[in-house]
N, CA and C atoms as an extended XYZ file, in Angstrom:
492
Properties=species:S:1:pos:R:3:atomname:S:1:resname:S:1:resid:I:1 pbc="F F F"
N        24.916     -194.168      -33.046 N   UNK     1
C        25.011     -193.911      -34.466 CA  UNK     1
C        26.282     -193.123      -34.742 C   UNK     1
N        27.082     -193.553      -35.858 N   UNK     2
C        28.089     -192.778      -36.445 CA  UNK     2
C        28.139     -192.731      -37.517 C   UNK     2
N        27.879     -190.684      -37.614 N   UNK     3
C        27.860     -190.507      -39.607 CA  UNK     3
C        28.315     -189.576      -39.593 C   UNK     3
N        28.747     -188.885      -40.604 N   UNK     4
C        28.620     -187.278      -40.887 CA  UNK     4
C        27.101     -186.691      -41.008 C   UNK     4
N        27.406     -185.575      -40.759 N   UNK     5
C        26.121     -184.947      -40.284 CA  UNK     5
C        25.817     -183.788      -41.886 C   UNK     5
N        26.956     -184.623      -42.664 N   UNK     6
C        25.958     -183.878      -43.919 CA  UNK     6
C        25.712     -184.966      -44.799 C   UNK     6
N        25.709     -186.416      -44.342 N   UNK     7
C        25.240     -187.604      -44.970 CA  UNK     7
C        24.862     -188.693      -44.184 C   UNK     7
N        23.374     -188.599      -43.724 N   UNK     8
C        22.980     -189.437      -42.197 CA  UNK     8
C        22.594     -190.885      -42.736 C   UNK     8
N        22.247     -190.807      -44.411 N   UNK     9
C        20.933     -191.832      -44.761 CA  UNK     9
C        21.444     -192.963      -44.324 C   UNK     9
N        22.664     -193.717      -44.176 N   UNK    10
C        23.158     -194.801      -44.026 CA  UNK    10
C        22.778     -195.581      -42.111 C   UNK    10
N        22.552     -194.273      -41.529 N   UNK    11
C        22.157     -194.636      -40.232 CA  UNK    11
C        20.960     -194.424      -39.665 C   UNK    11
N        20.450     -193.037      -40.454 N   UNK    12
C        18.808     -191.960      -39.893 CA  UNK    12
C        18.171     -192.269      -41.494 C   UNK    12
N        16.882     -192.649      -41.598 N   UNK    13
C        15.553     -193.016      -41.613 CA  UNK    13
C        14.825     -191.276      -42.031 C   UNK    13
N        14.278     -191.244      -43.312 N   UNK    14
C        13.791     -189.921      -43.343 CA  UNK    14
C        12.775     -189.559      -42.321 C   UNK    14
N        12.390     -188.715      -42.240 N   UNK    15
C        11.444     -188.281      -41.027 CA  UNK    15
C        10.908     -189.274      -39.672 C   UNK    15
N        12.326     -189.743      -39.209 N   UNK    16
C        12.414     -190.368      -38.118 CA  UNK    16
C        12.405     -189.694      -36.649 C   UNK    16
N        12.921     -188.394      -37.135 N   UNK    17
C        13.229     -188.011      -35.494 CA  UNK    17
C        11.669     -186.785      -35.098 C   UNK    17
N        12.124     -186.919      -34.094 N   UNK    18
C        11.057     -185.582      -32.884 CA  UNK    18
C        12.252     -184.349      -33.549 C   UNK    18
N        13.249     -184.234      -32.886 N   UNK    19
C        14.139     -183.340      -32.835 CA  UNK    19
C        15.484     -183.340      -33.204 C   UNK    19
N        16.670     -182.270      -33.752 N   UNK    20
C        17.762     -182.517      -34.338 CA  UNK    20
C        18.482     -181.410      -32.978 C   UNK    20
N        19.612     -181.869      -32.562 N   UNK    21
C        20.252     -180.994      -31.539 CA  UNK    21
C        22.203     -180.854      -31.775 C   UNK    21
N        21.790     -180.203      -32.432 N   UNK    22
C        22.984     -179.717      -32.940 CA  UNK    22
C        24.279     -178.557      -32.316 C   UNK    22
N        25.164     -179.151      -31.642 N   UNK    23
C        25.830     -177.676      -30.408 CA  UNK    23
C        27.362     -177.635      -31.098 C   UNK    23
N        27.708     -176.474      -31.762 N   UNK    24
C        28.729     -176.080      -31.981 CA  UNK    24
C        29.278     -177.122      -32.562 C   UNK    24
N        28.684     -177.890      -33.891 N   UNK    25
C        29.270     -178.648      -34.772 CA  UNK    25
C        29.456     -177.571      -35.874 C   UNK    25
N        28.370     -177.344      -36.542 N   UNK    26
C        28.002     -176.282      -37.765 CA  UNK    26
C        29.471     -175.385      -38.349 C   UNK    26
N        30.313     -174.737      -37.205 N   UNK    27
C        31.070     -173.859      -38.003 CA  UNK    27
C        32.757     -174.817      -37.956 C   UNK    27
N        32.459     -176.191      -37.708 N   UNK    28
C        33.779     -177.104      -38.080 CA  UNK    28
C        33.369     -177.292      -39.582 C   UNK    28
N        32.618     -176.797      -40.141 N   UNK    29
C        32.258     -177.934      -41.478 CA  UNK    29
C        33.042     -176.807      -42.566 C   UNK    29
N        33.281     -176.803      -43.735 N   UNK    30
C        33.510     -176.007      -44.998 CA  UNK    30
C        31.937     -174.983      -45.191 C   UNK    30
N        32.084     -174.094      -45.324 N   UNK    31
C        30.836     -173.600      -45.712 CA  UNK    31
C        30.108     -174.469      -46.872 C   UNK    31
N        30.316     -175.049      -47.920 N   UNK    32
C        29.890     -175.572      -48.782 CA  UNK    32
C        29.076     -177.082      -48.605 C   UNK    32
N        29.807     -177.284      -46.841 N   UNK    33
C        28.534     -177.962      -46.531 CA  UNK    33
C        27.741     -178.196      -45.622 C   UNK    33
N        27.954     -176.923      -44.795 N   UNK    34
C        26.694     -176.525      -43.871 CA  UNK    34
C        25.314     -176.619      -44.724 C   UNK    34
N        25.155     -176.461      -45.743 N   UNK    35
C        23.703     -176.305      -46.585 CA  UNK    35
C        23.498     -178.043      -46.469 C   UNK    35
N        24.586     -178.515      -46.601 N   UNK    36
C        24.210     -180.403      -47.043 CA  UNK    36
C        23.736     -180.567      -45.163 C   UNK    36
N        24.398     -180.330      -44.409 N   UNK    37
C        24.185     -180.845      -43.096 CA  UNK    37
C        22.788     -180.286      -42.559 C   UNK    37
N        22.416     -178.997      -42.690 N   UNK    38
C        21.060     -178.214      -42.793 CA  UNK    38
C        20.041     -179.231      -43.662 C   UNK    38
N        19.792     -179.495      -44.914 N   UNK    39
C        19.216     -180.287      -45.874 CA  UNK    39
C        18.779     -181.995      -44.470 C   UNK    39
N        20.219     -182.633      -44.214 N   UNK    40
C        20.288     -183.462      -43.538 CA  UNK    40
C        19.444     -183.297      -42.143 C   UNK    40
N        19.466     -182.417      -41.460 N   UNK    41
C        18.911     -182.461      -40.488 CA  UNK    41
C        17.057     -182.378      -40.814 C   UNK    41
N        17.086     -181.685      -41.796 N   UNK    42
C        15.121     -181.031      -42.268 CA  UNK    42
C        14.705     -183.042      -42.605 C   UNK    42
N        15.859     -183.616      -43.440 N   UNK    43
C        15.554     -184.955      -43.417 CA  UNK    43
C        15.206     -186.235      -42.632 C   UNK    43
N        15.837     -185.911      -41.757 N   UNK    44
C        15.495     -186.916      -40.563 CA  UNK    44
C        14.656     -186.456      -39.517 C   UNK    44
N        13.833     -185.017      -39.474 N   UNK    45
C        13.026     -184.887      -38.726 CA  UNK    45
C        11.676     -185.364      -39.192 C   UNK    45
N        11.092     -185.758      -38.241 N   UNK    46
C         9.518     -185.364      -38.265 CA  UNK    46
C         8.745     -184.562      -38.895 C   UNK    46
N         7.925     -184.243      -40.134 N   UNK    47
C         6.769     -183.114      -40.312 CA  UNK    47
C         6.958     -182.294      -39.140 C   UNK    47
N         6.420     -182.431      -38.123 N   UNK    48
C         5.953     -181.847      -36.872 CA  UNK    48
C         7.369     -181.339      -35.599 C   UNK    48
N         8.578     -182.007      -36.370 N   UNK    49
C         9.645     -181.609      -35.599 CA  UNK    49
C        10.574     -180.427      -35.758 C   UNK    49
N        11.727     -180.194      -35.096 N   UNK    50
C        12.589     -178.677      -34.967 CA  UNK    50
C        14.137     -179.310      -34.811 C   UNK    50
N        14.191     -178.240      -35.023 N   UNK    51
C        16.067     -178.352      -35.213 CA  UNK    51
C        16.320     -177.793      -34.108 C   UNK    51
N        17.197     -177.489      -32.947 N   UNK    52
C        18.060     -176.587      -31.869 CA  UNK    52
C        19.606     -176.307      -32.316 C   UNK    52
N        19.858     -175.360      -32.974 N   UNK    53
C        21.265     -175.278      -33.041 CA  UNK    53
C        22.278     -173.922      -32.456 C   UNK    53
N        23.221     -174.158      -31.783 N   UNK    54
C        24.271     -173.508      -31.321 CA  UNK    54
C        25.545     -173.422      -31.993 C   UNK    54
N        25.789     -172.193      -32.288 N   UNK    55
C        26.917     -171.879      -32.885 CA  UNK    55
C        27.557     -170.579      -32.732 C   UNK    55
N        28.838     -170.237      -32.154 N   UNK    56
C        29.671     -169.100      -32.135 CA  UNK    56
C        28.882     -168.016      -32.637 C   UNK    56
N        28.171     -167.220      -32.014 N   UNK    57
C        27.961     -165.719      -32.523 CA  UNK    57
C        28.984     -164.722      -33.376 C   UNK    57
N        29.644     -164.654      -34.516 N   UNK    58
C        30.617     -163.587      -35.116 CA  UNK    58
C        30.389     -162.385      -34.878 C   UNK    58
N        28.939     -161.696      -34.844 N   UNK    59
C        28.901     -160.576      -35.088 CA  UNK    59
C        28.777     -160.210      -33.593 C   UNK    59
N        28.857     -160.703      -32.311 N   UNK    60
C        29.441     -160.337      -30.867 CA  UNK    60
C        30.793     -160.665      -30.380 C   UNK    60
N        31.549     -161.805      -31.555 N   UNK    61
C        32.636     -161.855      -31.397 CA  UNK    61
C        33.585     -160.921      -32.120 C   UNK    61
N        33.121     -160.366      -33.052 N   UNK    62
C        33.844     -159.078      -33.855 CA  UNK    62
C        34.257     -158.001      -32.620 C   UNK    62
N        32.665     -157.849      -31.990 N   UNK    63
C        33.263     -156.965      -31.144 CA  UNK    63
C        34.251     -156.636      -29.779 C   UNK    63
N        34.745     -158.025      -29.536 N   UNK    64
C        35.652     -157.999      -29.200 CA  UNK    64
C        36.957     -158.014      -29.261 C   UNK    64
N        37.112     -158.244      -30.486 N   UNK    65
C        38.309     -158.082      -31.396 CA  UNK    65
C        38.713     -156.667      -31.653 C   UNK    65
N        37.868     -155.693      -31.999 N   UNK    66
C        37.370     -154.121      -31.643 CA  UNK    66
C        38.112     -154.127      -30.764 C   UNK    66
N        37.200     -154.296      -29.936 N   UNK    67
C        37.638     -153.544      -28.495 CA  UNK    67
C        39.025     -153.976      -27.628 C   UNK    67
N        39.085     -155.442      -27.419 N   UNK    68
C        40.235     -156.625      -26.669 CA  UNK    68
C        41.384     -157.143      -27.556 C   UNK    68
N        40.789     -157.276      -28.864 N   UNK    69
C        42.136     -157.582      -29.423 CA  UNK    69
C        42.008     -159.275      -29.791 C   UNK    69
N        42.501     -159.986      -30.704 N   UNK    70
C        42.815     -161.546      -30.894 CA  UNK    70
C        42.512     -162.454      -29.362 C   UNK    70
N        43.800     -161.412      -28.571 N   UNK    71
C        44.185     -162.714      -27.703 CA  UNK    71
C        43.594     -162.401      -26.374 C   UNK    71
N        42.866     -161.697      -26.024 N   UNK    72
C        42.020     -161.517      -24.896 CA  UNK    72
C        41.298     -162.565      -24.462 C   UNK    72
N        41.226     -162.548      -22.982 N   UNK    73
C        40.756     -164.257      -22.594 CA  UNK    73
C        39.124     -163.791      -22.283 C   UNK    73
N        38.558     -164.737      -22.867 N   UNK    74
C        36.839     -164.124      -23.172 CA  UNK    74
C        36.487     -164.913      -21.414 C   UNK    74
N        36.829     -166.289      -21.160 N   UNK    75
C        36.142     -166.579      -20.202 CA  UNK    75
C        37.075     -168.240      -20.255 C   UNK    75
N        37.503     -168.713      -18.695 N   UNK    76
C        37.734     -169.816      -18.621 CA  UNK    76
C        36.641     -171.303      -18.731 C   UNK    76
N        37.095     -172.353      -19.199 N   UNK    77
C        36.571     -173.449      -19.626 CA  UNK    77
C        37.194     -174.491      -18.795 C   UNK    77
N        37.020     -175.478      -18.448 N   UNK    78
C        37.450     -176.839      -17.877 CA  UNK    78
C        38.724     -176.998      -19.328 C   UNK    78
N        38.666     -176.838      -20.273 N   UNK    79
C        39.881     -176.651      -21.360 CA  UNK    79
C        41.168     -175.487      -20.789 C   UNK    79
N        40.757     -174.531      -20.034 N   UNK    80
C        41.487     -173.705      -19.924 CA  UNK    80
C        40.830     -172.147      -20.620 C   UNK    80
N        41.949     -171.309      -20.844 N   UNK    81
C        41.307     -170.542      -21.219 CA  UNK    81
C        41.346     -169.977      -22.262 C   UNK    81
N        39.660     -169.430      -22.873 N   UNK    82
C        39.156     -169.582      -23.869 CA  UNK    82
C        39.324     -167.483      -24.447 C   UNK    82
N        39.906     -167.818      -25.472 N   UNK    83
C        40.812     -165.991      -25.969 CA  UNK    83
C        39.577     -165.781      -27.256 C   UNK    83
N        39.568     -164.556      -28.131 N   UNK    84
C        38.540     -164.203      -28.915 CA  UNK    84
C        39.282     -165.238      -29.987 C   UNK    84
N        40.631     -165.126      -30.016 N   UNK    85
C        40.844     -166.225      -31.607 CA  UNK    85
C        40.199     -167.712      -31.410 C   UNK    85
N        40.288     -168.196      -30.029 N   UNK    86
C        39.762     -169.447      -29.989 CA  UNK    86
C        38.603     -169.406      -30.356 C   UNK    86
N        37.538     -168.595      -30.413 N   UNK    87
C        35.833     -168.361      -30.231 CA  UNK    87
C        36.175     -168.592      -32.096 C   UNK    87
N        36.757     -167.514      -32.843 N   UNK    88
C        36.945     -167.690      -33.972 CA  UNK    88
C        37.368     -168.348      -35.071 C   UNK    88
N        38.778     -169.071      -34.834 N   UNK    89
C        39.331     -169.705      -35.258 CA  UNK    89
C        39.116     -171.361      -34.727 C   UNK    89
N        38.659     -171.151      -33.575 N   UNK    90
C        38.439     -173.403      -32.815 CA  UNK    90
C        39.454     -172.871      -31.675 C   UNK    90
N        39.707     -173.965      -31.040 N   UNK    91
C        40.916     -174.095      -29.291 CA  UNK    91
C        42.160     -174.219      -29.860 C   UNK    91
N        42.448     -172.893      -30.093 N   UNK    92
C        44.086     -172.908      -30.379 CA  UNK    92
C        44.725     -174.256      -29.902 C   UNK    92
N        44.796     -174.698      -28.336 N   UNK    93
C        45.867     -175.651      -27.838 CA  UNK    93
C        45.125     -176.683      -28.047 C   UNK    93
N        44.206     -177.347      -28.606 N   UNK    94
C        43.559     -178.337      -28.880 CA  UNK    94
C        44.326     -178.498      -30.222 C   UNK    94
N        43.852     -177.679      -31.250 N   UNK    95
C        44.690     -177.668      -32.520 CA  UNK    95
C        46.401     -177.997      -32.507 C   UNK    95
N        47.076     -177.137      -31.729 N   UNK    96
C        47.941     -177.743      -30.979 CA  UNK    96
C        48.646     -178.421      -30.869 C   UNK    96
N        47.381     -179.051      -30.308 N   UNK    97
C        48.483     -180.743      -29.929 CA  UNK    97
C        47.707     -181.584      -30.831 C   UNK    97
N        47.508     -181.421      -31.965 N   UNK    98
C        47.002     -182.187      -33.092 CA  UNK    98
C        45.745     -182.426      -33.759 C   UNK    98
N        44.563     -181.785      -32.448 N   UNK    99
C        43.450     -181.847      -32.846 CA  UNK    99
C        42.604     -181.306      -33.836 C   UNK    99
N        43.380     -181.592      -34.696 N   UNK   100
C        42.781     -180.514      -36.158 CA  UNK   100
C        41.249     -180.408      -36.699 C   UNK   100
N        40.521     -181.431      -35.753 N   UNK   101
C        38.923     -181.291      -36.025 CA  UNK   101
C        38.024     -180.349      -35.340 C   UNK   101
N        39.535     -179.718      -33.821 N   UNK   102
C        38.789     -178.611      -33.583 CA  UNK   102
C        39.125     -176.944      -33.878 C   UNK   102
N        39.246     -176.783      -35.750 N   UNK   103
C        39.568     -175.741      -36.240 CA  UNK   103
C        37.908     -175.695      -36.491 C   UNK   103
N        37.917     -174.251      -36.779 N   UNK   104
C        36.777     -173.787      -37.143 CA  UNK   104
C        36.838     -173.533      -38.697 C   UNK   104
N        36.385     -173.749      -39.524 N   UNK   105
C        36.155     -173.489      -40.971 CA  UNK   105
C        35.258     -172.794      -41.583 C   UNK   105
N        33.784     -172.124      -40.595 N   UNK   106
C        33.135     -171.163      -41.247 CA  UNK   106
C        32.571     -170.759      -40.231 C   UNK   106
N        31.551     -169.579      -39.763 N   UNK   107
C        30.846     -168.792      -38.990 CA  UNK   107
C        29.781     -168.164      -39.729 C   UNK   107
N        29.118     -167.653      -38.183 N   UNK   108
C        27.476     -167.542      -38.492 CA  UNK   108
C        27.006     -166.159      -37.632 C   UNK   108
N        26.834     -165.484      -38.013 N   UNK   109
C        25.625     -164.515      -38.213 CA  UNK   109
C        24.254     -164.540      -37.764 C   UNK   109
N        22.989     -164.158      -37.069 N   UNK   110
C        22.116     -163.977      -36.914 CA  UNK   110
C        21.248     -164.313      -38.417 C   UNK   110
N        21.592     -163.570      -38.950 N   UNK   111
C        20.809     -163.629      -40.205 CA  UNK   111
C        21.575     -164.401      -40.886 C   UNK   111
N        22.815     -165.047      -41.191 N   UNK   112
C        23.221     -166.054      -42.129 CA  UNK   112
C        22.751     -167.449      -42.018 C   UNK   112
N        22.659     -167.614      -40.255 N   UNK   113
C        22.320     -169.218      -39.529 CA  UNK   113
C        21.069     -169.210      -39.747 C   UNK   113
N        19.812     -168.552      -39.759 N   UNK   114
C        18.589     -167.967      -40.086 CA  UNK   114
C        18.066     -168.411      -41.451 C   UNK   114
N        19.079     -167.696      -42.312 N   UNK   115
C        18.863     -167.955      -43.814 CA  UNK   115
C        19.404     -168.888      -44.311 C   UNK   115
N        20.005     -169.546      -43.767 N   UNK   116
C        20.663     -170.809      -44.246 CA  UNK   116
C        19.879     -172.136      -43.559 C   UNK   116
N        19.010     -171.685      -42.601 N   UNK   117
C        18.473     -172.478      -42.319 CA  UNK   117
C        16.741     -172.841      -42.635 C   UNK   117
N        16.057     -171.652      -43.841 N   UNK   118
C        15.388     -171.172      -44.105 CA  UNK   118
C        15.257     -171.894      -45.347 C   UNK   118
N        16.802     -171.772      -46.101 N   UNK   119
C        17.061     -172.489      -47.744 CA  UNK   119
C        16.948     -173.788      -47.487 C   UNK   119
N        16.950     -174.505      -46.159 N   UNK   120
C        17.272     -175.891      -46.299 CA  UNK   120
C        15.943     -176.687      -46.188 C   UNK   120
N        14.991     -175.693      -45.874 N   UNK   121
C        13.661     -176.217      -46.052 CA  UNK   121
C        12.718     -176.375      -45.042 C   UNK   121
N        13.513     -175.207      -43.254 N   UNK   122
C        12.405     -174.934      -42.423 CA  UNK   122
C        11.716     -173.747      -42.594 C   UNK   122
N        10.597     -174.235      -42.137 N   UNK   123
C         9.024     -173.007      -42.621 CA  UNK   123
C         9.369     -171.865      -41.804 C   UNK   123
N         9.785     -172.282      -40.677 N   UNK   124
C         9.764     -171.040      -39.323 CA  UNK   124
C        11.311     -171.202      -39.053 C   UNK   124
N        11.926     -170.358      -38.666 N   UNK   125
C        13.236     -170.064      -37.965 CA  UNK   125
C        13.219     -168.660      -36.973 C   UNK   125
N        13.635     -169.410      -36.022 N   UNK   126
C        14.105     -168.414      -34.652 CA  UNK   126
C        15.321     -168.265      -34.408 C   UNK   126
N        16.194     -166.989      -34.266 N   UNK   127
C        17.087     -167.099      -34.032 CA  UNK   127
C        17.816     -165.838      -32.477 C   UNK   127
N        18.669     -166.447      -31.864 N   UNK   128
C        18.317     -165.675      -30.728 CA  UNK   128
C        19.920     -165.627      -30.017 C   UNK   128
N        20.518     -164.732      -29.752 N   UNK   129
C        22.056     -164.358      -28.864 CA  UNK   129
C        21.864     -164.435      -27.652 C   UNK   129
N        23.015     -165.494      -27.373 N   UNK   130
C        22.917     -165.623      -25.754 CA  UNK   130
C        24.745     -165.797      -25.552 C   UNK   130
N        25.446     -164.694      -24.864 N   UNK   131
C        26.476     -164.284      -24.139 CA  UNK   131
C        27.340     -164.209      -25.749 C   UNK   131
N        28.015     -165.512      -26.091 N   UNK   132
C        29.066     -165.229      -27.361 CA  UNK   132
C        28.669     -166.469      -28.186 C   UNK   132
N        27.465     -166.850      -28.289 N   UNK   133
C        26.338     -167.953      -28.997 CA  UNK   133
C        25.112     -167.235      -29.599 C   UNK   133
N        24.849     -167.934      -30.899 N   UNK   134
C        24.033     -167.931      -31.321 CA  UNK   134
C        22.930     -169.124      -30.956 C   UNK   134
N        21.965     -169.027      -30.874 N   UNK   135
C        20.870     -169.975      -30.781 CA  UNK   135
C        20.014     -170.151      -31.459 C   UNK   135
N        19.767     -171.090      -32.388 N   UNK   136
C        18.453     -171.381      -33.486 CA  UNK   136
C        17.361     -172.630      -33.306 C   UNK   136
N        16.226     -172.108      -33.681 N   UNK   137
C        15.197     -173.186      -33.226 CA  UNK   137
C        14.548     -173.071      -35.051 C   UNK   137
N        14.718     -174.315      -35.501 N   UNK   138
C        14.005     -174.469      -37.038 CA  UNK   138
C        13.055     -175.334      -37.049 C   UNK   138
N        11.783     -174.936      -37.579 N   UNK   139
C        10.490     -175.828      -36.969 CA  UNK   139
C        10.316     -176.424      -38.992 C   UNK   139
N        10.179     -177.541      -38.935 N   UNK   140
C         9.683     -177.953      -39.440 CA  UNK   140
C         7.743     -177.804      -40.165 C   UNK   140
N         7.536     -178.044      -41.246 N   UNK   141
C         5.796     -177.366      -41.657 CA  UNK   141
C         4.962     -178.104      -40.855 C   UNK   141
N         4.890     -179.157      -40.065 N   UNK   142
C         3.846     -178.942      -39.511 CA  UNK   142
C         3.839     -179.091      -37.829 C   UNK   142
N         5.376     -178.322      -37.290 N   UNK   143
C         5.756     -178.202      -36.122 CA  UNK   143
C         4.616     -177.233      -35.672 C   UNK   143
N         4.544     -177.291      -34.386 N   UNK   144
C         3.915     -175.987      -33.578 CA  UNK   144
C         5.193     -175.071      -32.420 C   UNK   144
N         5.455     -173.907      -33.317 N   UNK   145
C         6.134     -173.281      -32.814 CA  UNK   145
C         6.400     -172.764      -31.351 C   UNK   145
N         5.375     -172.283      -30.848 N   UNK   146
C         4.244     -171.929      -29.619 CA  UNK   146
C         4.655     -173.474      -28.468 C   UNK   146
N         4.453     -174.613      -29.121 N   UNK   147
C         3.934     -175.555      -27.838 CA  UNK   147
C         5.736     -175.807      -27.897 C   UNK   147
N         6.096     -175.998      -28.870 N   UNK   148
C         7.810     -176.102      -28.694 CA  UNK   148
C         8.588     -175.289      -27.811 C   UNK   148
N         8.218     -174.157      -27.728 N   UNK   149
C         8.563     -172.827      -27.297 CA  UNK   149
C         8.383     -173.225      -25.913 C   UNK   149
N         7.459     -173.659      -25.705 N   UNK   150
C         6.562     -173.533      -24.002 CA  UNK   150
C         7.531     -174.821      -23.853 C   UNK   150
N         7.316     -176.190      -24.328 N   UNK   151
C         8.063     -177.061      -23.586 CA  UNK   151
C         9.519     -176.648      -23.515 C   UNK   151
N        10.240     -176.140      -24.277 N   UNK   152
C        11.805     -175.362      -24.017 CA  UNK   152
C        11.708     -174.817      -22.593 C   UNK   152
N        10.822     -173.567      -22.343 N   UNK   153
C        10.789     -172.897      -21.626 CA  UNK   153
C        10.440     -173.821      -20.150 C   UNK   153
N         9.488     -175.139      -20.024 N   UNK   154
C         9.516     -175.815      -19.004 CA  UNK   154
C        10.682     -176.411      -18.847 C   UNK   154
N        11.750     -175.948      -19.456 N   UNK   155
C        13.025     -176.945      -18.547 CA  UNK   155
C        14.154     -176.010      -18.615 C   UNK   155
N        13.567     -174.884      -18.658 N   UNK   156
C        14.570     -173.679      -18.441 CA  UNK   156
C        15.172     -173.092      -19.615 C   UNK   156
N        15.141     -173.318      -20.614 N   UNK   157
C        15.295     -172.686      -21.937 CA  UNK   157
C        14.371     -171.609      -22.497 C   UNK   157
N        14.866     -170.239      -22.438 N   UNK   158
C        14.075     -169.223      -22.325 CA  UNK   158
C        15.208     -168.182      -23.161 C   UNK   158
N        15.431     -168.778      -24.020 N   UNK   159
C        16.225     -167.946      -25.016 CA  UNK   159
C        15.769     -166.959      -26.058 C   UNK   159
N        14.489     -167.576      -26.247 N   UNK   160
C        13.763     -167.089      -27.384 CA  UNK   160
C        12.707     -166.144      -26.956 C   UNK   160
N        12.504     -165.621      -25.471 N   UNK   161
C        11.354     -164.472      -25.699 CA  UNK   161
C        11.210     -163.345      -26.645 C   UNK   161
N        12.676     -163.134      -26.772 N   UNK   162
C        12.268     -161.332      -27.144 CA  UNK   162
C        12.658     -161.796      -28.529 C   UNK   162
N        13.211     -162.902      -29.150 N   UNK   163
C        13.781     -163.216      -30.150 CA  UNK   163
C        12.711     -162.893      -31.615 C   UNK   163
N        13.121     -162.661      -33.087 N   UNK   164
C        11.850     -162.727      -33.949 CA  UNK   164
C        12.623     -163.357      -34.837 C   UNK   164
């Protein structure tokens, strides 16, 4: 399937899916339409299904900007290596050499990815920090939070214990 992910109907079927898995798309979009792509995803799930989304933590990447500065190298990647502006801004040398789809255009918060994912019409939202990521699990009304939780956790996804 190929769509934008803040206009699926042409390919996704309303409440077609189990699950929406979403990794570090969210803060390429304009803020103005993360809410349409949020909306989009509550659409093509299941009653009974969840969202998984990953996105740049800001408020652990601030603090390295604090402390390291812009250009401090947070941690190497098979890309090379990855500095606090890249975490913030997208892969500097990707951008670069032309890749302008991997700028970043908005960021997320604990409580912004939470509440924004809350307005778009999931009942339950979890949200949970892991190293310089945010992690969100959005359950749909007649998901079971609990058995979702447990099957995550049978394949090693254990992000969400201490999480509320």
């Amino acid at each position: 399937m190929i769509a934008s992910i803040t206009d699926m109907t042409a390919v996704c079927p309303t409440e077609s899916f189990d699950a929406v898995w979403s990794s570090h798309t969210l803060e390429h979009l304009y803020a103005h339409q993360v809410p349409q792509a949020l909306a989009e995803f509550h659409r093509v799930l299941k009653p009974d299904g969840f969202a998984l989304v990953t996105s740049p933590d800001l408020e652990t990447v601030a603090a390295l900007v604090v402390e390291h500065g812009l250009d401090h190298v947070v941690y190497t990647s098979p890309a090379g290596p990855i500095t606090v502006s890249d975490i913030i801004f997208g892969h500097g040398r990707s951008i670069e050499r032309g890749s302008v789809h991997m700028a970043h255009n908005n960021g997320f918060t604990c409580s912004r990815l939470g509440t924004q994912l809350l307005e778009s019409g999931f009942t339950s939202v979890i949200v949970a920090r892991s190293r310089f990521d945010l992690w969100a699990a959005a359950f749909r009304e007649d998901a079971d939070p609990e058995v979702i939780q447990a099957d995550l956790r049978s394949v090693g996804f254990n992000l969400f214990e201490d999480a509320g």
